Amino acid sequence: MKKIIFLFFFLPNIIFAQEFKSPAEFLGYRLGEKFTPHYKIVNYFTYAANSVSGKMLLEQYGETYEGRPLLAAIISSEQNIRNIAEIQKNNLRLSGLLNDKPADVNMPTVVWLSYNVHGNEASSSEVAMKMLYELTSGKNSSLNEQLKNVVVIIDPCLNPDGRDRYVNWYNGVTGNNANADVQAREHNEPWPGGRTNHYYFDLNRDWAWQSQQETQARIKLYNKWMPEIHVDFHEQYYYNPYYFAPAAEPMHEAITPFQRSFQIEIGKNHAKYFDANGWLYFTKEYFDLFYPSYGDTYPIFNGAIGMTYEQAGHGMAGLAINNNGDTLKLTDRIAHHFTTGISTIEVASKNYVRLNSEFKKYFDDAVSKGSGEFKTYVIKGTNTKKLLPLKQLLGNNNIKYSYAGKRTSAKGYNYFSKNNENFNIEESDIIINSQQTKAELLRVLFEPQSKLSDSATYDITAWAIPFAFGLNTYGLKENIQSTANYNIADQTVPNDAYAYIIEYNSFEDGKLLASLLKNDFNVRVANGPFTMNGKNFNPGTLIILKSTNRDKIDILLKLALEHKSVITPVNSGFMEKGFDFGSDKVQLLKKPKIAMVVHDQTDENKVGEVWHLFDRQLDYPLTLIDKSFSSIDFNKYDVVILPSGYYSTLSDKNANTDLKSWIKKGGVLIAMDYAVKQLADGEWGIEEKKDDEDSSKDDYSLIKKYADREREAISDYSPGSIYKVQIDNTHPLGYGYPEYYYTLKLNPSLFNFLKDGWNVGYIKKDSRVAGFVGNRLTKKINDILIFGEQPYGRGKIIYLAEDPLFRSFWENGKLIFANAVFFSSN
């Protein structure tokens, strides 16, 4: 168990008196009068930990990319705090993660309150200070009694970098008195806004995937407590009433009847207080429980009562904003969030034994019965490098797995062929048995097709790991147990070979290529298959000649070992089959200079995906340019990336002469997602697919009911479904792939095949694998381009019509992006 630590920060001019100070007394202003910078929130929590140490503990569980501390305050009665280690262990016993002795359902239950995951939803960290004071000051006798049955964990700010980005901006543009006029500049937050973290990732979509440093640290702590209730405090647009549970449909079918019904109990308790105050609220609308990586659904699939509470405000509201004649103030937002937080603790205290009992039953059933239609998942280990991110994901989520350890035969559902088939289990295959504590989470992450009770959902509708990671997987109804390990011995490679051949078939190899180019290696790529010493090598294979890398071979071998790349030394450039190493079909790769255009109309999430990939995964230089096209000196770069967003001149066919000239001279433009549509509008060479229907005909289908307007709106909508893409793996964009790839289909724009270029990835008819697509759009998704390359003078345009980097969890798309960057500029 991680040791609980106290934080001692230098707090100037503080005298620790016997009377515990309220936030207003400590800060010098009442909560709601101004936004509090993160460091002052840290200072107050630290002050509290020293002032009321018998009632709380404070732990720094991590830090942000910008170095700000991530905190968790553990609060309860003095007796419970003295016994906190045993309470924590008991909660792990309830969840089956600790089996040293039987769990006790009569011990306190755990309620976790998470604030400010979106940095510009800034009222909630203010609430966290108020909540801390009310729970620890001892002045509320009802709370004092409730804390005998409840341990409350407060995370005051999940996203300190985003919060400070918002607060520092807001405090810099507002005057002595807040201006409630909606048009005032303090209600117009500039790009990229404070919603996201340092790399512009939405941390509320990252719970299961844990691509970001903040999430990784939080989930480690979460799995050491496994709370019975988790609340994620949010804000929505300023003109909406308050939202609290119960949630809307669709709810995932893995959610238990108790989890559904207890949300209603909590919601009714909230309503009692909101009714008494005359506050408006709504339930059972918009905020569903389907996508598994939210701050409500991830806890649910870990046995908890997971809920989102949404206060009006968002990044627009500031300290005060006019809302149809009424003024919404920060003090109102604090009061509403505080009320639902206190109400949640009240219900938890009254029902702590029932909560613990149901929590224990959830995990007892998981271990004894498993979950879902499959008892065992077999992930083929043919490419051990592609298993690395999977093993990382499973480990981060405490999902147990092992290797097969021996060869045997089995029958199961093949995710890729959609058939039940006989197959061989090899010793390098990963085995995941569903009878384990994380059975429900395992089921949700791996199920081939999640069942939708309502197609009007808030997020993507398909995410199955085998498709996202490109891993051939079988679901078995047979229960297979294994505890075997599989170790691959490190290669022993001589440093005096003529050349070194590196197989290129995973993103690890893409990362190796980036490292080699960054370190000024002369790297060649085979643009066709060849055979050497009886071994076949595919197009995309990397070749390192010792003669041109003479002083770097030891570095090469070290880097290859780090990336688990398969390296083959050879003593000749003469091939048994295919092209010799001196052929012009074996191409010397250029070390490309790469830039990405970013500005206030690009999608910050998409910008962040690319930025994070270069900075934290590829570790390769990327220049982010915040200028208009006319101000950019494109000649400094070999590759320019246009992330999804709006570019005001792309659709003007008479504009962008400098950009077009640069491409014609040999530059490479990579257009992603919505940028592709604008190139189509500007007649750059790609064409958007048009409707076949004659819209002028007399069609009664145009007559629609107003009551069905929400359903009608999604008929041309793809919130996120999975399609099979045919891949030309002889083209550099397709190097390292089989003849197929699975994409997440999000872009409603569809594109025809290129007439003058290479259609590297495309969707044929009836290629949907999983997820919801509107009925009108479904009919159109056939024979469309997904990835392509168009020659443009001596340069080229790379089209990535769907996002291969989605939220950084779509692992199998990262290699396509690396190919576009490193192979296209040659």
CSV table of N, CA and C in Angstrom, one decimal, residues 537-630:
chain,number,residue,atom,x,y,z
A,537,PHE,N,11.3,-10.9,-46.4
A,537,PHE,CA,11.1,-9.5,-45.8
A,537,PHE,C,10.1,-8.7,-46.7
A,538,ASN,N,9.3,-8.0,-46.0
A,538,ASN,CA,8.2,-7.3,-46.7
A,538,ASN,C,8.6,-5.9,-47.0
A,539,PRO,N,7.9,-5.2,-47.9
A,539,PRO,CA,8.1,-3.8,-48.2
A,539,PRO,C,8.1,-3.0,-46.9
A,540,GLY,N,8.9,-2.0,-46.8
A,540,GLY,CA,9.0,-1.3,-45.5
A,540,GLY,C,10.1,-1.7,-44.6
A,541,THR,N,10.7,-2.8,-44.9
A,541,THR,CA,11.8,-3.3,-44.1
A,541,THR,C,13.0,-2.2,-44.1
A,542,LEU,N,13.5,-1.9,-42.9
A,542,LEU,CA,14.6,-0.9,-42.8
A,542,LEU,C,15.9,-1.6,-42.9
A,543,ILE,N,16.9,-0.9,-43.6
A,543,ILE,CA,18.2,-1.4,-43.8
A,543,ILE,C,19.2,-0.4,-43.4
A,544,ILE,N,20.2,-0.8,-42.5
A,544,ILE,CA,21.2,0.0,-42.0
A,544,ILE,C,22.5,-0.6,-42.5
A,545,LEU,N,23.2,0.1,-43.3
A,545,LEU,CA,24.6,-0.3,-43.8
A,545,LEU,C,25.6,0.2,-42.8
A,546,LYS,N,26.5,-0.8,-42.4
A,546,LYS,CA,27.6,-0.4,-41.5
A,546,LYS,C,28.5,0.7,-42.1
A,547,SER,N,28.7,0.6,-43.4
A,547,SER,CA,29.7,1.5,-44.1
A,547,SER,C,29.3,2.9,-44.0
A,548,THR,N,28.0,3.2,-43.9
A,548,THR,CA,27.5,4.6,-43.8
A,548,THR,C,27.1,5.0,-42.4
A,549,ASN,N,27.2,4.1,-41.5
A,549,ASN,CA,26.9,4.3,-40.1
A,549,ASN,C,27.9,3.7,-39.2
A,550,ARG,N,29.2,3.9,-39.6
A,550,ARG,CA,30.3,3.1,-39.0
A,550,ARG,C,30.5,3.3,-37.5
A,551,ASP,N,30.3,4.4,-37.0
A,551,ASP,CA,30.5,4.7,-35.6
A,551,ASP,C,29.3,4.6,-34.7
A,552,LYS,N,28.2,4.1,-35.3
A,552,LYS,CA,26.9,4.1,-34.6
A,552,LYS,C,26.3,2.8,-34.4
A,553,ILE,N,26.9,1.7,-34.8
A,553,ILE,CA,26.3,0.4,-34.7
A,553,ILE,C,25.9,0.0,-33.3
A,554,ASP,N,26.8,0.3,-32.3
A,554,ASP,CA,26.4,0.0,-30.9
A,554,ASP,C,25.2,0.8,-30.5
A,555,ILE,N,25.0,2.0,-31.0
A,555,ILE,CA,23.8,2.8,-30.7
A,555,ILE,C,22.6,2.1,-31.3
A,556,LEU,N,22.8,1.7,-32.6
A,556,LEU,CA,21.7,1.0,-33.3
A,556,LEU,C,21.2,-0.2,-32.5
A,557,LEU,N,22.1,-1.0,-32.1
A,557,LEU,CA,21.8,-2.3,-31.3
A,557,LEU,C,21.1,-1.9,-30.0
A,558,LYS,N,21.5,-0.9,-29.4
A,558,LYS,CA,20.9,-0.5,-28.1
A,558,LYS,C,19.4,0.0,-28.4
A,559,LEU,N,19.3,0.8,-29.4
A,559,LEU,CA,17.9,1.4,-29.7
A,559,LEU,C,17.0,0.2,-30.1
A,560,ALA,N,17.5,-0.7,-30.9
A,560,ALA,CA,16.7,-1.8,-31.4
A,560,ALA,C,16.2,-2.7,-30.2
A,561,LEU,N,17.1,-2.8,-29.2
A,561,LEU,CA,16.7,-3.6,-28.0
A,561,LEU,C,15.7,-2.8,-27.2
A,562,GLU,N,15.8,-1.5,-27.1
A,562,GLU,CA,14.8,-0.7,-26.4
A,562,GLU,C,13.4,-0.9,-27.0
A,563,HIS,N,13.3,-0.9,-28.3
A,563,HIS,CA,12.0,-1.0,-29.0
A,563,HIS,C,11.6,-2.4,-29.4
A,564,LYS,N,12.3,-3.4,-28.9
A,564,LYS,CA,12.0,-4.8,-29.1
A,564,LYS,C,12.0,-5.1,-30.6
A,565,SER,N,12.7,-4.4,-31.4
A,565,SER,CA,12.7,-4.6,-32.8
A,565,SER,C,13.5,-5.8,-33.2
A,566,VAL,N,13.0,-6.5,-34.2
A,566,VAL,CA,13.7,-7.7,-34.7
A,566,VAL,C,14.8,-7.3,-35.7
A,567,ILE,N,16.0,-7.6,-35.4
A,567,ILE,CA,17.1,-7.1,-36.2
A,567,ILE,C,17.9,-8.3,-36.7
A,568,THR,N,18.2,-8.4,-38.0
A,568,THR,CA,18.9,-9.5,-38.7
A,568,THR,C,20.2,-9.0,-39.3
A,569,PRO,N,21.4,-9.4,-38.8
A,569,PRO,CA,22.6,-9.0,-39.5
A,569,PRO,C,22.8,-9.9,-40.7
A,570,VAL,N,23.4,-9.2,-41.8
A,570,VAL,CA,23.7,-9.9,-43.0
A,570,VAL,C,25.1,-9.5,-43.4
A,571,ASN,N,25.7,-10.4,-44.2
A,571,ASN,CA,27.1,-10.1,-44.6
A,571,ASN,C,27.3,-9.8,-46.1
A,572,SER,N,26.1,-9.6,-46.7
A,572,SER,CA,26.2,-9.2,-48.2
A,572,SER,C,24.9,-8.4,-48.5
A,573,GLY,N,25.1,-7.6,-49.6
A,573,GLY,CA,24.0,-6.8,-50.1
A,573,GLY,C,23.3,-7.5,-51.3
A,574,PHE,N,23.8,-8.7,-51.6
A,574,PHE,CA,23.2,-9.5,-52.7
A,574,PHE,C,22.1,-10.4,-52.2
A,575,MET,N,20.9,-10.1,-52.8
A,575,MET,CA,19.7,-10.8,-52.3
A,575,MET,C,19.4,-12.1,-53.1
A,576,GLU,N,18.8,-13.1,-52.4
A,576,GLU,CA,18.4,-14.3,-53.1
A,576,GLU,C,17.3,-14.0,-54.0
A,577,LYS,N,16.3,-13.2,-53.6
A,577,LYS,CA,15.2,-12.8,-54.4
A,577,LYS,C,15.0,-11.3,-54.1
A,578,GLY,N,14.5,-10.6,-55.1
A,578,GLY,CA,14.2,-9.2,-54.9
A,578,GLY,C,15.3,-8.3,-55.2
A,579,PHE,N,15.3,-7.0,-54.8
A,579,PHE,CA,16.2,-6.0,-55.2
A,579,PHE,C,17.5,-6.1,-54.2
A,580,ASP,N,18.6,-5.9,-54.8
A,580,ASP,CA,19.9,-5.8,-54.0
A,580,ASP,C,19.9,-4.5,-53.3
A,581,PHE,N,20.7,-4.3,-52.3
A,581,PHE,CA,20.7,-3.1,-51.5
A,581,PHE,C,21.1,-1.9,-52.2
A,582,GLY,N,21.8,-2.1,-53.3
A,582,GLY,CA,22.2,-0.9,-54.1
A,582,GLY,C,21.2,-0.5,-55.2
A,583,SER,N,20.1,-1.2,-55.2
A,583,SER,CA,19.0,-0.8,-56.2
A,583,SER,C,18.3,0.5,-55.8
A,584,ASP,N,17.8,1.2,-56.9
A,584,ASP,CA,17.1,2.4,-56.6
A,584,ASP,C,15.7,2.1,-55.9
A,585,LYS,N,15.4,0.8,-55.8
A,585,LYS,CA,14.1,0.4,-55.1
A,585,LYS,C,14.4,0.4,-53.6
A,586,VAL,N,15.7,0.5,-53.2
A,586,VAL,CA,16.0,0.6,-51.8
A,586,VAL,C,16.4,2.0,-51.6
A,587,GLN,N,15.6,2.7,-50.9
A,587,GLN,CA,15.6,4.2,-50.9
A,587,GLN,C,16.3,4.7,-49.6
A,588,LEU,N,17.2,5.7,-49.7
A,588,LEU,CA,17.7,6.3,-48.6
A,588,LEU,C,16.7,7.4,-48.0
A,589,LEU,N,16.4,7.2,-46.7
A,589,LEU,CA,15.4,8.1,-46.1
A,589,LEU,C,16.0,9.4,-45.7
A,590,LYS,N,15.2,10.5,-45.9
A,590,LYS,CA,15.6,11.8,-45.5
A,590,LYS,C,15.2,12.0,-44.0
A,591,LYS,N,15.9,12.8,-43.3
A,591,LYS,CA,15.6,13.3,-42.0
A,591,LYS,C,14.7,14.5,-42.1
A,592,PRO,N,13.3,14.3,-42.0
A,592,PRO,CA,12.4,15.4,-42.4
A,592,PRO,C,12.3,16.5,-41.3
A,593,LYS,N,12.2,17.7,-41.7
A,593,LYS,CA,11.9,18.8,-40.8
A,593,LYS,C,10.3,18.9,-40.9
A,594,ILE,N,9.7,18.9,-39.8
A,594,ILE,CA,8.2,18.8,-39.7
A,594,ILE,C,7.6,19.9,-38.9
A,595,ALA,N,6.5,20.4,-39.4
A,595,ALA,CA,5.8,21.5,-38.8
A,595,ALA,C,4.3,21.2,-38.8
A,596,MET,N,3.6,21.7,-37.8
A,596,MET,CA,2.2,21.6,-37.7
A,596,MET,C,1.6,23.0,-37.6
A,597,VAL,N,0.5,23.3,-38.4
A,597,VAL,CA,-0.2,24.6,-38.3
A,597,VAL,C,-1.2,24.5,-37.2
A,598,VAL,N,-1.1,25.4,-36.2
A,598,VAL,CA,-2.1,25.5,-35.2
A,598,VAL,C,-2.6,26.9,-35.1
A,599,HIS,N,-3.9,27.1,-34.8
A,599,HIS,CA,-4.4,28.4,-34.6
A,599,HIS,C,-5.8,28.3,-34.0
A,600,ASP,N,-6.5,29.4,-33.8
A,600,ASP,CA,-7.6,29.4,-32.9
A,600,ASP,C,-8.9,28.7,-33.6
A,601,GLN,N,-8.7,28.2,-34.8
A,601,GLN,CA,-9.8,27.5,-35.4
A,601,GLN,C,-9.4,26.0,-35.7
A,602,THR,N,-8.3,25.6,-35.2
A,602,THR,CA,-8.0,24.2,-35.3
A,602,THR,C,-8.6,23.5,-34.0
A,603,ASP,N,-8.8,22.2,-34.1
A,603,ASP,CA,-9.4,21.5,-33.0
A,603,ASP,C,-8.3,21.2,-32.1
A,604,GLU,N,-8.3,21.7,-30.8
A,604,GLU,CA,-7.3,21.6,-29.9
A,604,GLU,C,-7.0,20.1,-29.5
A,605,ASN,N,-8.1,19.3,-29.5
A,605,ASN,CA,-7.9,17.9,-29.2
A,605,ASN,C,-7.0,17.2,-30.2
A,606,LYS,N,-7.3,17.5,-31.5
A,606,LYS,CA,-6.6,16.9,-32.6
A,606,LYS,C,-5.1,17.4,-32.7
A,607,VAL,N,-5.0,18.7,-32.4
A,607,VAL,CA,-3.6,19.3,-32.3
A,607,VAL,C,-2.8,18.5,-31.2
A,608,GLY,N,-3.5,18.3,-30.1
A,608,GLY,CA,-2.8,17.7,-29.0
A,608,GLY,C,-2.4,16.2,-29.3
A,609,GLU,N,-3.3,15.5,-30.0
A,609,GLU,CA,-2.9,14.1,-30.4
A,609,GLU,C,-1.6,14.1,-31.1
A,610,VAL,N,-1.4,15.0,-32.1
A,610,VAL,CA,-0.2,15.0,-32.9
A,610,VAL,C,1.0,15.5,-32.0
A,611,TRP,N,0.8,16.6,-31.3
A,611,TRP,CA,1.8,17.1,-30.5
A,611,TRP,C,2.3,16.1,-29.5
A,612,HIS,N,1.4,15.4,-28.8
A,612,HIS,CA,1.8,14.4,-27.8
A,612,HIS,C,2.5,13.2,-28.4
A,613,LEU,N,2.1,12.8,-29.6
A,613,LEU,CA,2.7,11.7,-30.3
A,613,LEU,C,4.2,12.0,-30.6
A,614,PHE,N,4.5,13.2,-31.1
A,614,PHE,CA,5.8,13.6,-31.4
A,614,PHE,C,6.6,13.8,-30.1
A,615,ASP,N,6.1,14.5,-29.2
A,615,ASP,CA,6.8,14.9,-28.0
A,615,ASP,C,7.0,13.8,-27.0
A,616,ARG,N,6.1,12.9,-26.8
A,616,ARG,CA,6.1,11.9,-25.8
A,616,ARG,C,6.3,10.5,-26.3
A,617,GLN,N,6.0,10.2,-27.5
A,617,GLN,CA,6.1,8.9,-28.0
A,617,GLN,C,7.2,8.7,-29.1
A,618,LEU,N,7.1,9.5,-30.1
A,618,LEU,CA,8.2,9.5,-31.2
A,618,LEU,C,9.5,10.1,-30.7
A,619,ASP,N,9.3,11.1,-29.8
A,619,ASP,CA,10.5,11.9,-29.3
A,619,ASP,C,11.2,12.5,-30.5
A,620,TYR,N,10.5,13.1,-31.4
A,620,TYR,CA,11.1,13.7,-32.6
A,620,TYR,C,10.6,15.2,-32.7
A,621,PRO,N,11.5,16.0,-33.2
A,621,PRO,CA,11.2,17.5,-33.3
A,621,PRO,C,10.0,17.8,-34.1
A,622,LEU,N,9.1,18.7,-33.6
A,622,LEU,CA,8.0,19.2,-34.3
A,622,LEU,C,7.8,20.6,-34.0
A,623,THR,N,7.7,21.4,-35.0
A,623,THR,CA,7.5,22.9,-34.9
A,623,THR,C,6.0,23.2,-35.0
A,624,LEU,N,5.4,23.8,-33.9
A,624,LEU,CA,4.0,24.2,-33.9
A,624,LEU,C,4.0,25.7,-34.4
A,625,ILE,N,3.3,26.0,-35.5
A,625,ILE,CA,3.2,27.3,-36.1
A,625,ILE,C,1.9,27.9,-35.9
A,626,ASP,N,1.8,29.0,-35.2
A,626,ASP,CA,0.5,29.7,-35.0
A,626,ASP,C,0.6,31.0,-35.9
A,627,LYS,N,0.4,30.8,-37.2
A,627,LYS,CA,0.4,31.9,-38.1
A,627,LYS,C,-0.5,31.6,-39.3
A,628,SER,N,-0.9,32.6,-40.0
A,628,SER,CA,-1.7,32.4,-41.2
A,628,SER,C,-0.8,31.8,-42.3
A,629,PHE,N,-1.4,31.2,-43.2
A,629,PHE,CA,-0.6,30.6,-44.3
A,629,PHE,C,0.3,31.6,-45.0
A,630,SER,N,-0.2,32.8,-45.2
A,630,SER,CA,0.5,33.8,-45.9
A,630,SER,C,1.8,34.3,-45.1
